[in-house]
């Protein structure tokens, strides 16, 4: 080595020597913040810790080779031992944390250094295992601040690419623990903890676009990847994203008729900000990893829709931003979820009944979507022209027109916003019109439906623009006719179904599947009339019942969840024979799709379904004074499974599910009945995808 390099190496030795001396000095001073030194420090802490520090000091000025070639564990381990020790005072722990922080920031080693992987992961183990409850409040906060700084330094270090997925998750979990503990401490510590959490999320998800999709992501296996040399990656990204989504799971309790949220809204908003940051940094790459995509489609959207409809303006604003980002990056993968968000959050809040502040946020959310260059066209084609979806574009326009209409006096802010939204829509439509080359007639475009077409199966056959436009126009006409048929059906079922034939939406002779799809997906149909039709003994209607039941996917569901999902689509009729026919169709479908093979025959499913309905009536009918017990329910269902008993745990789970959450058998069922996004309806939505 030349003289310059020798001087540099000696400088590093001096720096490490200073850190060793600082730690030893604080240890000798003892647990209290006094200047009285202990003559026998070995009586107050682990002797091996002192010995390792002294051995390191002896090694420092005779390393035999450059520091960047030395195993980092040799000079990090003594400090890490101090951090993990329960016998060391908090002041010494803080100094040891500062020493490790200095080593990392100086970049003495990197990812190419021998032993770097073990060293960096050992540092994570030591720091995240550091006990925070020490002596006094000031010392504890000092340790917490050092931990936050060190966690960030580890993730920013060049050797961080060697961290395992477990280590990355542990770092985030430890940081969040500090966030929680800081809530009862100083404001500075809390702000620092939240800022550190932001930094960690940014570091982790900035890497996502560079991570290759692995085969394990397409399976449900949780086994570790044998090749750990590549460092943390998609596994930790999935686990951390799941953790962030779980923070949105606010528990609600009812008190004197009111619903109150037991979790701090600040935590919920904080989680939303972190989720939004992870989506922004990941970009469209987040949709390339199947497990992350499924989590967004199911867990995340479920939380966003559930809490968006009953949140504060601040939380709703952040939810709208998240959904807008998801639309930008994943629009092709979240078609069903976007419709649900508009239907159950934005449209509901904009309707009368919500506070003015919430309505303003919802209108702003709608306008932000409309500002996206292709949003208007995409929404019209994918929703308004699809018979199985809601008219999202049409309803958006109607709502904005309603709020923009002057009511006399000075214009309100929401009126101005709504008018701005309408202008944005008109501009977007005008920008996509090619007036010079557009061969379309200036008047209404004539659309004819020649012959029967199974509307639920139709797809555009080629990529030709003119053919595709004709296809979309036909779909829109079909949808209008289906909605008209639905209105007729609610007044007279025979007239409604006859209108389907006249409109050539039903084949001649009639196709049971077309009727089934009409009942299953047409919005605002009277559910009581659907149930009466499906339970009828007519041979053709029995075929419709079979096709209708086959539109449901029950794979992986427990029986009561499947039954709830099924009965969401119609109201069970009162006549016992009709109930029997419907439950027989359901039992056959559920039996064919069961994966656990609990039931040996479909008859066992049928008997248990009847038993569940009786239990539901018994437990939730106020006129029934003596309620059925769990033991009575289990006893009533003995030997129904081909002469054998069903598993007791399975029956017990069904009993508790029914007792805590009634199956809706009756109630509002007309065209105007209010609809909430409940768990069963969410399961239906996910299964449609």
XYZ file of C-alpha atoms in Angstrom:
689
model
C 0.000 0.000 0.000
C 1.205 3.531 -0.715
C 1.476 6.149 2.002
C -1.932 7.662 1.211
C -3.648 4.304 1.551
C -1.740 3.515 4.750
C -2.861 6.823 6.233
C -6.446 6.094 5.256
C -6.361 2.638 6.828
C -4.797 4.077 9.973
C -7.531 6.699 10.098
C -10.184 3.967 10.057
C -8.340 2.183 12.865
C -8.335 5.370 14.917
C -12.039 5.879 14.290
C -12.882 2.356 15.444
C -10.595 2.767 18.453
C -12.483 5.926 19.413
C -15.802 4.100 19.223
C -14.522 1.225 21.359
C -13.252 3.692 23.919
C -16.553 5.551 24.004
C -18.538 2.372 24.646
C -16.131 1.195 27.359
C -16.238 4.579 29.058
C -20.019 4.618 29.270
C -20.121 1.033 30.530
C -17.626 1.878 33.286
C -19.735 4.847 34.312
C -22.521 2.478 35.273
C -26.287 2.483 34.761
C -26.977 5.932 36.199
C -26.027 9.227 34.640
C -23.355 10.013 37.211
C -19.654 10.609 36.893
C -18.784 7.950 39.495
C -16.818 5.147 37.784
C -16.966 1.527 38.841
C -13.654 -0.039 39.787
C -14.843 -3.514 38.731
C -17.054 -3.234 35.651
C -17.103 -7.004 35.247
C -19.414 -7.113 38.274
C -22.023 -5.078 36.449
C -22.036 -6.565 32.933
C -21.073 -9.661 31.004
C -17.295 -10.074 31.165
C -17.231 -11.504 27.645
C -18.603 -8.233 26.255
C -15.799 -6.233 27.841
C -13.244 -8.774 26.690
C -14.472 -8.659 23.069
C -14.215 -4.862 23.053
C -10.690 -4.983 24.464
C -9.689 -7.682 21.956
C -10.991 -5.536 19.112
C -8.933 -2.590 20.364
C -5.815 -4.787 20.334
C -6.572 -5.901 16.770
C -7.335 -2.452 15.361
C -3.782 -1.265 14.699
C -2.555 -4.596 13.349
C -5.229 -5.720 10.858
C -2.754 -7.391 8.429
C -4.800 -6.253 5.388
C -7.012 -3.457 4.114
C -10.183 -2.873 6.116
C -12.402 -3.384 3.070
C -11.061 -6.949 2.789
C -11.633 -7.849 6.443
C -14.764 -9.737 7.486
C -17.025 -6.981 8.923
C -18.199 -9.295 11.688
C -14.755 -8.998 13.326
C -15.236 -5.323 14.155
C -19.052 -5.182 14.296
C -19.691 -8.129 16.633
C -18.426 -6.463 19.860
C -20.757 -3.508 19.310
C -23.659 -5.797 18.389
C -23.103 -7.781 21.597
C -23.457 -4.573 23.594
C -26.682 -3.707 21.760
C -28.231 -7.114 22.501
C -27.145 -7.359 26.138
C -29.734 -6.912 28.894
C -27.045 -5.983 31.425
C -25.822 -2.893 29.588
C -27.355 0.504 30.500
C -29.334 2.394 27.873
C -26.645 5.067 27.573
C -24.067 2.452 26.512
C -26.564 0.882 24.121
C -27.119 4.259 22.461
C -23.355 4.753 22.049
C -22.934 1.254 20.556
C -25.778 1.947 18.127
C -24.061 5.194 17.138
C -20.787 3.303 16.583
C -22.402 0.796 14.212
C -24.137 3.687 12.456
C -20.779 5.390 11.887
C -19.233 2.184 10.490
C -22.082 1.806 7.999
C -22.032 5.440 6.913
C -18.258 5.388 6.323
C -18.707 2.482 3.912
C -15.814 0.433 5.287
C -17.275 -2.649 3.583
C -19.689 -3.290 0.732
C -21.589 -6.177 -0.854
C -18.372 -7.655 -2.317
C -16.569 -7.911 1.028
C -16.080 -11.439 2.371
C -18.588 -12.082 5.171
C -20.668 -9.001 4.332
C -23.910 -10.987 4.140
C -23.568 -12.481 7.632
C -22.444 -9.148 9.040
C -25.318 -7.062 7.666
C -27.929 -9.642 8.690
C -26.365 -9.954 12.151
C -26.644 -6.189 12.495
C -30.367 -6.429 11.742
C -30.810 -9.196 14.318
C -29.016 -7.164 16.984
C -30.752 -3.853 16.329
C -34.262 -5.273 15.991
C -33.717 -7.407 19.095
C -32.616 -4.464 21.196
C -34.891 -4.073 24.206
C -36.420 -0.605 24.356
C -37.479 -0.615 28.027
C -34.302 0.441 29.836
C -34.015 3.034 32.593
C -35.386 6.544 32.246
C -37.518 8.157 29.542
C -34.698 10.240 28.075
C -32.420 7.215 27.687
C -35.189 5.154 26.104
C -35.951 7.856 23.540
C -32.246 8.204 22.739
C -32.050 4.465 22.060
C -35.186 4.611 19.891
C -33.805 7.485 17.831
C -30.535 5.608 17.274
C -32.450 2.483 16.263
C -34.420 4.451 13.663
C -31.243 5.988 12.234
C -29.496 2.630 12.129
C -32.410 0.844 10.435
C -32.364 3.440 7.665
C -28.576 3.219 7.354
C -28.743 -0.572 7.014
C -31.342 -0.364 4.234
C -29.355 2.338 2.417
C -26.016 0.515 2.748
C -24.538 -1.106 -0.356
C -24.565 -4.483 1.395
C -28.335 -4.219 1.956
C -28.810 -6.195 -1.256
C -27.614 -9.189 0.794
C -30.368 -8.850 3.400
C -32.806 -11.743 3.566
C -36.543 -11.224 3.111
C -37.008 -12.019 6.789
C -34.505 -9.333 7.758
C -36.242 -6.702 5.603
C -39.623 -7.548 7.142
C -38.155 -7.449 10.647
C -36.721 -3.990 10.006
C -40.121 -2.634 8.948
C -41.870 -4.344 11.860
C -39.393 -2.906 14.379
C -39.793 0.572 12.940
C -43.569 0.327 13.243
C -43.203 -0.771 16.868
C -41.293 2.444 17.498
C -44.076 4.361 15.719
C -46.609 2.833 18.106
C -44.519 3.401 21.242
C -43.723 6.974 20.246
C -47.427 7.878 20.371
C -47.158 8.272 24.149
C -43.782 10.018 24.019
C -42.357 13.151 22.467
C -43.622 14.582 19.201
C -40.083 14.617 17.772
C -39.679 10.861 18.235
C -43.051 10.169 16.637
C -42.277 12.333 13.620
C -38.864 10.692 13.250
C -40.387 7.210 13.470
C -43.000 7.969 10.812
C -40.421 9.573 8.553
C -38.193 6.498 8.912
C -41.127 4.253 8.024
C -41.647 6.290 4.853
C -37.985 5.938 3.953
C -37.987 2.175 4.466
C -41.075 1.713 2.286
C -39.531 3.881 -0.431
C -36.266 1.912 -0.390
C -38.013 -1.471 -0.541
C -40.550 -0.711 -3.273
C -38.160 1.278 -5.438
C -36.472 -2.091 -6.070
C -39.670 -3.790 -7.229
C -39.382 -2.872 -10.948
C -35.986 -4.622 -11.029
C -37.187 -7.856 -9.396
C -37.930 -10.732 -11.741
C -41.157 -12.701 -11.407
C -40.384 -16.114 -9.885
C -42.312 -19.351 -10.404
C -43.209 -19.555 -6.700
C -45.380 -16.437 -7.064
C -47.883 -18.386 -9.142
C -48.378 -20.965 -6.392
C -49.567 -20.858 -2.811
C -46.284 -22.234 -1.509
C -44.582 -20.325 1.279
C -41.322 -22.250 1.185
C -38.151 -20.215 1.188
C -36.160 -19.663 -1.945
C -33.006 -21.741 -1.817
C -31.004 -19.017 -3.514
C -30.696 -16.360 -0.828
C -27.627 -14.694 -2.306
C -29.820 -12.365 -4.344
C -31.076 -10.737 -1.132
C -34.517 -9.519 -0.196
C -37.106 -9.164 -2.926
C -40.696 -10.011 -3.739
C -41.341 -12.124 -0.635
C -40.672 -9.220 1.697
C -42.567 -6.837 -0.612
C -45.619 -9.117 -0.417
C -45.425 -9.570 3.359
C -44.917 -5.866 4.034
C -47.774 -4.896 1.710
C -50.009 -7.385 3.510
C -48.979 -5.839 6.821
C -49.845 -2.342 5.578
C -53.248 -3.549 4.383
C -53.891 -5.151 7.779
C -53.449 -1.738 9.427
C -56.631 -0.639 7.639
C -58.635 -3.353 9.368
C -60.312 -1.021 11.847
C -62.460 -2.799 14.422
C -65.873 -1.231 14.876
C -67.961 -1.464 18.023
C -71.532 -0.333 18.596
C -72.254 1.893 21.571
C -75.793 3.075 22.255
C -76.827 2.709 18.651
C -73.784 4.532 17.333
C -70.752 3.058 15.625
C -67.353 4.164 16.829
C -63.935 3.258 15.473
C -61.620 1.873 18.120
C -58.458 2.347 16.091
C -56.816 5.722 15.762
C -57.710 7.324 12.433
C -54.158 8.674 12.290
C -52.836 5.111 12.043
C -55.298 4.373 9.250
C -54.297 7.498 7.347
C -50.606 6.747 7.962
C -51.070 3.250 6.503
C -52.868 4.688 3.463
C -50.003 7.098 2.818
C -47.485 4.233 2.978
C -49.610 2.089 0.658
C -49.918 4.955 -1.807
C -46.152 5.481 -1.711
C -45.474 1.799 -2.379
C -47.832 1.836 -5.384
C -46.350 5.025 -6.838
C -42.778 3.718 -6.555
C -43.602 0.237 -7.860
C -45.460 1.520 -10.908
C -46.968 -1.018 -13.270
C -44.452 -3.631 -12.069
C -46.673 -4.234 -9.043
C -49.156 -5.932 -11.359
C -46.522 -8.316 -12.730
C -46.240 -10.158 -9.423
C -49.328 -12.386 -8.997
C -49.412 -12.422 -5.182
C -49.184 -8.645 -4.940
C -51.837 -8.236 -7.627
C -54.234 -10.623 -5.877
C -53.704 -8.759 -2.614
C -54.578 -5.465 -4.307
C -57.628 -6.928 -6.030
C -58.983 -8.513 -2.852
C -57.634 -7.290 0.504
C -56.714 -3.718 -0.384
C -59.785 -2.852 -2.445
C -62.062 -4.479 0.112
C -60.651 -2.191 2.807
C -60.711 0.890 0.564
C -64.352 0.377 -0.356
C -65.445 -0.532 3.169
C -63.798 2.424 4.875
C -64.133 4.873 2.005
C -67.898 4.918 2.439
C -67.710 5.879 6.135
C -64.467 7.812 6.502
C -63.450 11.398 7.172
C -62.684 13.810 4.291
C -58.940 13.382 4.919
C -59.039 9.584 4.689
C -61.433 9.634 1.718
C -59.113 11.983 -0.167
C -56.173 9.613 0.298
C -58.309 6.609 -0.694
C -59.292 8.401 -3.915
C -55.610 9.081 -4.648
C -54.722 5.413 -4.135
C -57.508 4.193 -6.423
C -56.524 6.753 -9.068
C -52.938 5.446 -8.987
C -54.191 1.868 -9.213
C -56.327 2.833 -12.203
C -53.284 4.384 -13.854
C -51.053 1.333 -13.367
C -53.466 -1.638 -13.218
C -56.671 -0.625 -15.004
C -56.890 -3.883 -16.988
C -56.694 -5.983 -13.812
C -59.152 -4.129 -11.555
C -62.214 -3.638 -13.730
C -64.625 -5.172 -11.207
C -63.026 -3.406 -8.260
C -63.201 0.004 -9.929
C -66.910 -0.422 -10.623
C -67.454 -1.358 -6.973
C -65.479 1.688 -5.809
C -67.585 4.044 -7.914
C -70.832 2.349 -6.907
C -70.298 1.896 -3.176
C -68.067 4.877 -2.381
C -68.107 7.858 -4.758
C -71.687 7.623 -6.032
C -73.007 6.915 -2.552
C -71.160 9.817 -0.924
C -72.127 12.272 -3.675
C -75.791 11.355 -3.162
C -77.804 13.320 -0.554
C -77.168 12.365 3.046
C -73.409 12.862 3.284
C -71.725 15.942 4.701
C -70.816 18.794 2.361
C -67.086 18.224 2.978
C -67.329 14.552 2.006
C -69.381 15.404 -1.078
C -66.741 17.903 -2.193
C -63.982 15.292 -1.800
C -66.042 12.720 -3.734
C -66.746 15.181 -6.568
C -63.033 16.047 -6.686
C -62.295 12.333 -6.916
C -64.686 11.913 -9.846
C -63.179 14.901 -11.652
C -59.624 13.610 -11.159
C -60.635 10.379 -12.863
C -62.284 12.323 -15.695
C -59.042 14.263 -16.239
C -57.240 11.069 -17.269
C -56.860 11.189 -21.078
C -58.646 7.918 -21.910
C -60.862 7.508 -18.842
C -64.122 8.664 -20.443
C -63.789 6.319 -23.413
C -62.622 3.370 -21.316
C -65.419 3.743 -18.779
C -68.101 4.071 -21.438
C -66.891 1.029 -23.360
C -66.071 -1.243 -20.421
C -69.031 -0.407 -18.182
C -71.821 1.466 -19.960
C -71.663 -0.826 -22.997
C -71.415 -4.066 -21.009
C -74.783 -5.571 -19.990
C -73.300 -7.071 -16.810
C -71.900 -3.773 -15.457
C -73.291 -0.520 -14.127
C -73.526 2.640 -16.280
C -70.589 4.374 -14.608
C -70.112 7.088 -17.243
C -73.812 7.903 -17.454
C -74.188 8.137 -13.677
C -71.057 10.277 -13.390
C -72.465 12.716 -15.938
C -75.861 12.832 -14.235
C -74.336 13.522 -10.829
C -72.127 16.319 -12.144
C -75.078 17.874 -14.000
C -77.167 17.716 -10.847
C -74.572 19.495 -8.730
C -73.635 22.016 -11.436
C -77.236 23.161 -11.892
C -77.691 26.638 -10.336
C -80.019 26.828 -7.348
C -80.176 30.607 -7.063
C -77.921 32.944 -5.149
C -74.146 32.649 -5.114
C -72.524 29.589 -6.646
C -71.130 27.123 -4.134
C -67.707 25.509 -4.401
C -69.241 22.138 -5.207
C -71.277 23.685 -8.061
C -68.125 25.179 -9.541
C -66.311 21.841 -9.188
C -69.145 19.945 -10.880
C -69.237 22.420 -13.770
C -65.479 22.074 -14.151
C -65.926 18.297 -14.291
C -68.489 18.565 -17.087
C -66.151 20.826 -19.067
C -63.351 18.276 -18.623
C -65.620 15.506 -19.940
C -66.632 17.558 -22.996
C -62.999 18.405 -23.739
C -61.944 14.755 -23.518
C -64.736 13.665 -25.839
C -63.935 16.441 -28.322
C -60.217 15.638 -28.272
C -60.909 12.068 -29.412
C -63.123 13.033 -32.339
C -61.370 12.960 -35.699
C -63.742 15.255 -37.585
C -61.912 15.113 -40.916
C -61.734 11.326 -41.188
C -64.851 10.377 -39.239
C -67.325 8.707 -41.651
C -70.091 8.542 -39.025
C -73.393 10.262 -39.800
C -74.072 13.522 -37.989
C -77.377 12.270 -36.595
C -78.112 9.274 -34.381
C -76.174 6.212 -35.513
C -78.592 3.468 -36.629
C -77.924 0.155 -34.871
C -79.778 -3.007 -35.778
C -79.649 -6.321 -33.947
C -80.133 -8.960 -36.607
C -80.852 -12.292 -34.981
C -80.225 -13.727 -31.536
C -76.797 -13.195 -29.962
C -75.755 -14.631 -26.563
C -74.824 -11.228 -25.125
C -72.909 -12.641 -22.142
C -70.442 -14.470 -24.430
C -69.974 -11.913 -27.209
C -66.514 -10.518 -27.833
C -65.059 -8.354 -30.583
C -63.754 -10.772 -33.206
C -60.913 -8.662 -34.618
C -58.899 -5.515 -33.982
C -60.375 -3.512 -36.851
C -61.541 -0.154 -35.484
C -64.781 0.019 -37.461
C -65.729 -3.540 -36.503
C -64.951 -2.827 -32.866
C -67.035 0.371 -32.870
C -69.999 -1.495 -34.346
C -69.586 -4.193 -31.696
C -69.618 -1.610 -28.873
C -72.704 0.110 -30.288
C -74.572 -3.175 -30.473
C -73.589 -3.967 -26.890
C -74.948 -0.619 -25.729
C -78.276 -1.222 -27.471
C -78.443 -4.696 -25.937
C -77.834 -3.256 -22.498
C -80.588 -0.669 -22.883
C -83.035 -3.365 -23.913
C -81.997 -5.578 -20.975
C -82.639 -2.737 -18.518
C -86.040 -2.082 -20.114
C -86.811 -5.792 -19.805
C -85.826 -5.592 -16.146
C -88.289 -2.759 -15.529
C -91.048 -4.789 -17.215
C -90.080 -7.875 -15.187
C -90.456 -6.017 -11.889
C -94.056 -5.166 -12.819
C -94.939 -8.432 -14.565
C -92.421 -11.247 -14.977
C -94.110 -12.625 -18.104
C -94.028 -9.241 -19.874
C -90.391 -8.759 -18.964
C -89.329 -12.125 -20.367
C -91.501 -11.598 -23.436
C -89.701 -8.305 -24.078
C -86.387 -10.209 -24.064
C -87.717 -12.411 -26.885
C -89.003 -9.445 -28.876
C -85.618 -7.738 -28.511
C -83.867 -10.902 -29.753
C -81.952 -11.218 -26.487
C -83.451 -14.673 -25.990
C -83.275 -17.418 -28.587
C -86.296 -19.130 -30.071
C -86.889 -21.659 -28.567
C -85.728 -19.972 -25.323
C -82.295 -20.771 -23.905
C -82.330 -21.412 -20.114
C -78.832 -19.970 -19.778
C -79.927 -16.609 -21.215
C -82.676 -16.393 -18.602
C -80.180 -17.372 -15.888
C -77.698 -14.670 -16.906
C -80.520 -12.121 -17.046
C -81.565 -12.970 -13.475
C -77.989 -13.086 -12.202
C -76.539 -9.855 -13.580
C -79.362 -7.447 -14.444
C -79.311 -4.658 -11.829
C -82.332 -3.642 -9.756
C -84.417 -6.747 -10.447
C -86.997 -7.631 -7.799
C -85.283 -10.412 -5.828
C -88.557 -11.828 -4.525
C -89.840 -12.327 -8.067
C -86.559 -14.001 -9.057
C -86.915 -16.443 -6.148
C -90.520 -17.272 -7.061
C -89.515 -17.927 -10.677
C -86.540 -20.143 -9.784
C -88.571 -22.238 -7.328
C -91.375 -22.978 -9.799
C -91.868 -26.683 -10.715
C -92.148 -25.936 -14.457
C -89.611 -28.080 -16.354
C -88.085 -25.144 -18.227
C -87.791 -23.079 -15.050
C -85.992 -25.961 -13.336
C -83.431 -25.812 -16.171
C -83.105 -22.057 -15.620
C -82.528 -22.737 -11.913
C -79.728 -25.172 -12.787
C -78.057 -22.682 -15.154
C -78.514 -19.868 -12.638
C -76.865 -21.905 -9.878
C -73.989 -22.810 -12.200
C -73.072 -19.120 -12.494
C -71.800 -19.283 -8.889
C -68.319 -20.364 -7.846
C -68.216 -22.064 -4.435
C -64.750 -23.592 -4.533
C -62.924 -23.191 -1.220
C -65.961 -21.803 0.657
C -67.417 -23.108 3.897
C -71.097 -24.013 3.556
C -72.633 -20.977 5.269
C -70.522 -18.546 3.204
C -71.578 -20.276 -0.017
C -75.223 -20.244 1.054
C -75.061 -16.543 1.958
C -73.476 -15.752 -1.404
C -76.185 -17.719 -3.220
C -79.083 -16.135 -1.340
C -77.714 -12.616 -1.956
C -78.906 -12.916 -5.567
C -82.596 -13.514 -4.767
C -85.054 -13.931 -1.922
C -85.954 -17.440 -0.831
C -89.690 -18.002 -1.466
C -91.994 -18.953 1.393
C -93.392 -22.158 -0.119
C -91.576 -25.239 1.206
C -91.522 -27.090 -2.136
C -89.933 -24.087 -3.858
C -87.340 -23.861 -1.101
C -86.591 -27.555 -1.534
C -86.008 -27.249 -5.298
C -83.706 -24.263 -4.843
C -81.690 -25.877 -2.045
C -81.361 -29.097 -4.053
C -79.825 -27.144 -6.945
C -77.497 -25.318 -4.568
C -76.478 -28.526 -2.774
C -75.552 -30.250 -6.007
C -73.397 -27.315 -7.139
C -71.694 -26.970 -3.746
C -71.056 -30.718 -3.503
C -69.486 -30.818 -6.976
C -67.152 -27.930 -6.128
C -66.098 -28.851 -2.586
C -62.338 -29.282 -2.258
C -62.068 -30.758 1.248
C -64.444 -33.697 0.603
C -66.135 -33.269 3.978
C -69.479 -34.276 2.488
C -69.832 -37.782 1.049
C -73.148 -37.071 -0.712
C -75.044 -34.052 -1.972
C -77.945 -35.140 0.252
C -75.793 -34.376 3.290
C -75.288 -30.833 1.973
C -79.023 -30.476 1.395
C -79.963 -31.634 4.916
C -77.387 -29.347 6.526
C -78.599 -26.376 4.433
C -82.122 -26.890 5.728
C -80.733 -27.176 9.240
C -78.814 -23.898 8.851
C -81.929 -22.054 7.685
C -83.878 -23.425 10.664
C -81.026 -22.412 12.989
C -80.943 -18.936 11.442
C -84.688 -18.500 12.037
C -84.448 -19.869 15.571
C -81.547 -17.649 16.655
C -82.622 -14.403 15.013
C -86.416 -14.467 15.297
C -87.365 -12.337 18.340
C -90.550 -14.389 18.792
C -88.503 -17.507 19.566
C -87.754 -17.291 23.282
C -85.796 -20.522 23.816
C -82.837 -20.390 21.441
C -81.149 -23.472 20.042
C -77.800 -24.244 21.656
C -74.644 -25.387 19.923
C -74.981 -28.889 21.375
C -78.580 -29.141 20.159
C -77.545 -28.056 16.670
C -74.763 -30.647 16.545
C -77.092 -33.340 17.915
C -79.732 -32.514 15.275
C -77.194 -33.170 12.531
C -75.838 -36.528 13.632
C -75.338 -39.281 11.043
C -76.496 -37.119 8.115
C -73.271 -37.630 6.161
C -73.895 -41.050 4.626
C -74.662 -42.502 8.049
C -71.662 -40.823 9.688
C -71.241 -37.598 11.632
C -69.805 -34.459 10.113
C -66.678 -33.108 11.866
C -67.705 -31.450 15.123
C -65.357 -28.513 14.447
C -67.077 -27.874 11.100
C -70.556 -27.821 12.665
C -69.328 -25.656 15.532
C -67.880 -23.117 13.090
C -71.178 -23.013 11.192
C -73.146 -22.488 14.410
C -71.006 -19.573 15.570
C -71.074 -17.982 12.114
C -74.883 -18.067 11.992
C -75.243 -16.923 15.603
C -73.077 -13.834 15.066
C -74.177 -12.991 11.518
C -77.692 -13.831 10.354
C -78.414 -15.011 6.820
C -80.739 -12.495 5.148
C -83.756 -14.496 4.006
C -86.362 -11.740 3.783
C -86.515 -7.960 3.802
C -86.135 -5.337 1.083
C -85.920 -6.868 -2.342
C -87.397 -4.396 -4.785
C -85.710 -2.368 -7.497
C -84.903 0.498 -5.182
C -83.599 -1.521 -2.247
C -80.386 -0.102 -0.797
C -77.355 -2.303 -1.298
C -74.290 -2.407 0.951
C -70.906 -3.918 0.162
C -71.015 -6.790 2.640
C -68.525 -9.711 2.802
C -70.762 -12.038 0.790
C -71.193 -9.542 -2.021
C -67.435 -8.970 -2.038
C -66.848 -12.722 -2.424
C -69.199 -12.705 -5.416
C -67.270 -9.832 -6.961
C -63.894 -11.560 -6.532
C -65.242 -14.814 -7.965
C -66.515 -12.980 -11.064
C -62.917 -12.032 -11.810
